Amino acid sequence: MTKKQLIQRALLGSALALPLAACGGGGSGGGADSVIAPPVVVKTAQEDKFGVQFGIDFRASMNSDPASVSDSDIVPVSLTNEPIDITC
């Protein structure tokens, strides 16, 4: 085997071994004793599904000042949008 072939095989072997070495893990000592917290699921209030301002106005007390009305409060009905589930 010539010197050139030996170098080519060494480079090919190291090129194949590097991706496997990168997946090796091991660094922070996280074994079976480490605890991973589940992701926090934030549930949107049902009235906020119609807009944040609607939700704020909906939760306002009965004796508070009335909400001001703007043109953007009335949204056009679209038959192609997904319906919003309303639970009682």
PDB file of C-alpha atoms in Angstrom:
ATOM      1  CA  MET A   1       0.000   0.000   0.000  1.00  0.00           C
ATOM      2  CA  THR A   2       1.420   3.349  -0.988  1.00  0.00           C
ATOM      3  CA  LYS A   3       1.701   6.374   1.214  1.00  0.00           C
ATOM      4  CA  LYS A   4      -0.965   8.199  -0.810  1.00  0.00           C
ATOM      5  CA  GLN A   5      -3.493   5.382  -0.369  1.00  0.00           C
ATOM      6  CA  LEU A   6      -2.749   5.225   3.353  1.00  0.00           C
ATOM      7  CA  ILE A   7      -3.403   8.962   3.765  1.00  0.00           C
ATOM      8  CA  GLN A   8      -6.609   8.740   1.703  1.00  0.00           C
ATOM      9  CA  ARG A   9      -7.937   5.896   3.855  1.00  0.00           C
ATOM     10  CA  ALA A  10      -7.026   7.731   7.053  1.00  0.00           C
ATOM     11  CA  LEU A  11      -8.852  10.857   5.880  1.00  0.00           C
ATOM     12  CA  LEU A  12     -11.882   8.835   4.795  1.00  0.00           C
ATOM     13  CA  GLY A  13     -11.976   6.988   8.117  1.00  0.00           C
ATOM     14  CA  SER A  14     -11.759  10.191  10.139  1.00  0.00           C
ATOM     15  CA  ALA A  15     -14.418  11.842   7.946  1.00  0.00           C
ATOM     16  CA  LEU A  16     -16.765   8.940   8.675  1.00  0.00           C
ATOM     17  CA  ALA A  17     -15.961   8.888  12.403  1.00  0.00           C
ATOM     18  CA  LEU A  18     -16.451  12.615  13.087  1.00  0.00           C
ATOM     19  CA  PRO A  19     -20.269  12.644  12.725  1.00  0.00           C
ATOM     20  CA  LEU A  20     -20.514   9.659  15.064  1.00  0.00           C
ATOM     21  CA  ALA A  21     -18.279  11.335  17.618  1.00  0.00           C
ATOM     22  CA  ALA A  22     -20.451  14.461  17.506  1.00  0.00           C
ATOM     23  CA  CYS A  23     -23.484  12.404  18.535  1.00  0.00           C
ATOM     24  CA  GLY A  24     -21.652  10.920  21.504  1.00  0.00           C
ATOM     25  CA  GLY A  25     -23.296  13.115  24.123  1.00  0.00           C
ATOM     26  CA  GLY A  26     -21.577  12.823  27.511  1.00  0.00           C
ATOM     27  CA  GLY A  27     -20.486  16.310  28.632  1.00  0.00           C
ATOM     28  CA  SER A  28     -22.689  17.627  31.384  1.00  0.00           C
ATOM     29  CA  GLY A  29     -22.883  14.380  33.325  1.00  0.00           C
ATOM     30  CA  GLY A  30     -26.649  14.108  32.772  1.00  0.00           C
ATOM     31  CA  GLY A  31     -27.387  10.469  33.410  1.00  0.00           C
ATOM     32  CA  ALA A  32     -30.459   8.724  34.711  1.00  0.00           C
ATOM     33  CA  ASP A  33     -30.671  11.089  37.685  1.00  0.00           C
ATOM     34  CA  SER A  34     -31.400  14.243  35.676  1.00  0.00           C
ATOM     35  CA  VAL A  35     -35.012  15.429  35.597  1.00  0.00           C
ATOM     36  CA  ILE A  36     -36.426  17.164  32.558  1.00  0.00           C
ATOM     37  CA  ALA A  37     -39.486  19.291  33.219  1.00  0.00           C
ATOM     38  CA  PRO A  38     -42.330  18.964  30.705  1.00  0.00           C
ATOM     39  CA  PRO A  39     -43.120  22.036  28.618  1.00  0.00           C
ATOM     40  CA  VAL A  40     -45.634  24.433  30.089  1.00  0.00           C
ATOM     41  CA  VAL A  41     -48.893  24.537  28.134  1.00  0.00           C
ATOM     42  CA  VAL A  42     -50.572  27.924  28.250  1.00  0.00           C
ATOM     43  CA  LYS A  43     -54.287  27.623  27.697  1.00  0.00           C
ATOM     44  CA  THR A  44     -55.906  30.613  26.035  1.00  0.00           C
ATOM     45  CA  ALA A  45     -59.097  31.822  27.629  1.00  0.00           C
ATOM     46  CA  GLN A  46     -62.132  31.058  25.482  1.00  0.00           C
ATOM     47  CA  GLU A  47     -63.127  34.704  25.155  1.00  0.00           C
ATOM     48  CA  ASP A  48     -59.625  35.643  23.963  1.00  0.00           C
ATOM     49  CA  LYS A  49     -60.106  33.478  20.870  1.00  0.00           C
ATOM     50  CA  PHE A  50     -62.240  36.281  19.486  1.00  0.00           C
ATOM     51  CA  GLY A  51     -59.508  38.853  20.103  1.00  0.00           C
ATOM     52  CA  VAL A  52     -57.638  40.108  23.136  1.00  0.00           C
ATOM     53  CA  GLN A  53     -59.655  43.314  23.360  1.00  0.00           C
ATOM     54  CA  PHE A  54     -62.885  41.303  23.272  1.00  0.00           C
ATOM     55  CA  GLY A  55     -61.570  39.176  26.138  1.00  0.00           C
ATOM     56  CA  ILE A  56     -60.691  42.263  28.189  1.00  0.00           C
ATOM     57  CA  ASP A  57     -64.123  43.773  27.573  1.00  0.00           C
ATOM     58  CA  PHE A  58     -65.826  40.441  28.324  1.00  0.00           C
ATOM     59  CA  ARG A  59     -64.107  40.103  31.700  1.00  0.00           C
ATOM     60  CA  ALA A  60     -64.831  43.722  32.718  1.00  0.00           C
ATOM     61  CA  SER A  61     -67.074  44.206  35.717  1.00  0.00           C
ATOM     62  CA  MET A  62     -70.752  44.893  35.153  1.00  0.00           C
ATOM     63  CA  ASN A  63     -70.572  48.408  36.617  1.00  0.00           C
ATOM     64  CA  SER A  64     -67.530  49.562  34.642  1.00  0.00           C
ATOM     65  CA  ASP A  65     -67.557  52.125  31.858  1.00  0.00           C
ATOM     66  CA  PRO A  66     -68.787  50.781  28.512  1.00  0.00           C
ATOM     67  CA  ALA A  67     -66.136  49.858  25.970  1.00  0.00           C
ATOM     68  CA  SER A  68     -65.640  52.195  23.045  1.00  0.00           C
ATOM     69  CA  VAL A  69     -66.683  50.804  19.686  1.00  0.00           C
ATOM     70  CA  SER A  70     -64.425  50.969  16.639  1.00  0.00           C
ATOM     71  CA  ASP A  71     -64.764  49.882  13.019  1.00  0.00           C
ATOM     72  CA  SER A  72     -62.481  46.890  13.544  1.00  0.00           C
ATOM     73  CA  ASP A  73     -64.823  45.378  16.160  1.00  0.00           C
ATOM     74  CA  ILE A  74     -67.083  43.959  13.479  1.00  0.00           C
ATOM     75  CA  VAL A  75     -65.229  41.371  11.429  1.00  0.00           C
ATOM     76  CA  PRO A  76     -66.572  39.907   8.209  1.00  0.00           C
ATOM     77  CA  VAL A  77     -67.809  36.322   8.294  1.00  0.00           C
ATOM     78  CA  SER A  78     -65.701  33.898   6.284  1.00  0.00           C
ATOM     79  CA  LEU A  79     -67.021  30.515   5.267  1.00  0.00           C
ATOM     80  CA  THR A  80     -63.493  29.169   4.714  1.00  0.00           C
ATOM     81  CA  ASN A  81     -62.111  29.751   8.245  1.00  0.00           C
ATOM     82  CA  GLU A  82     -62.081  26.958  10.791  1.00  0.00           C
ATOM     83  CA  PRO A  83     -64.893  27.298  13.357  1.00  0.00           C
ATOM     84  CA  ILE A  84     -64.028  28.150  16.949  1.00  0.00           C
ATOM     85  CA  ASP A  85     -65.213  25.607  19.510  1.00  0.00           C
ATOM     86  CA  ILE A  86     -67.257  27.170  22.305  1.00  0.00           C
ATOM     87  CA  THR A  87     -67.593  25.233  25.542  1.00  0.00           C
ATOM     88  CA  CYS A  88     -70.126  25.979  28.244  1.00  0.00           C
TER      89      CYS A  88
END
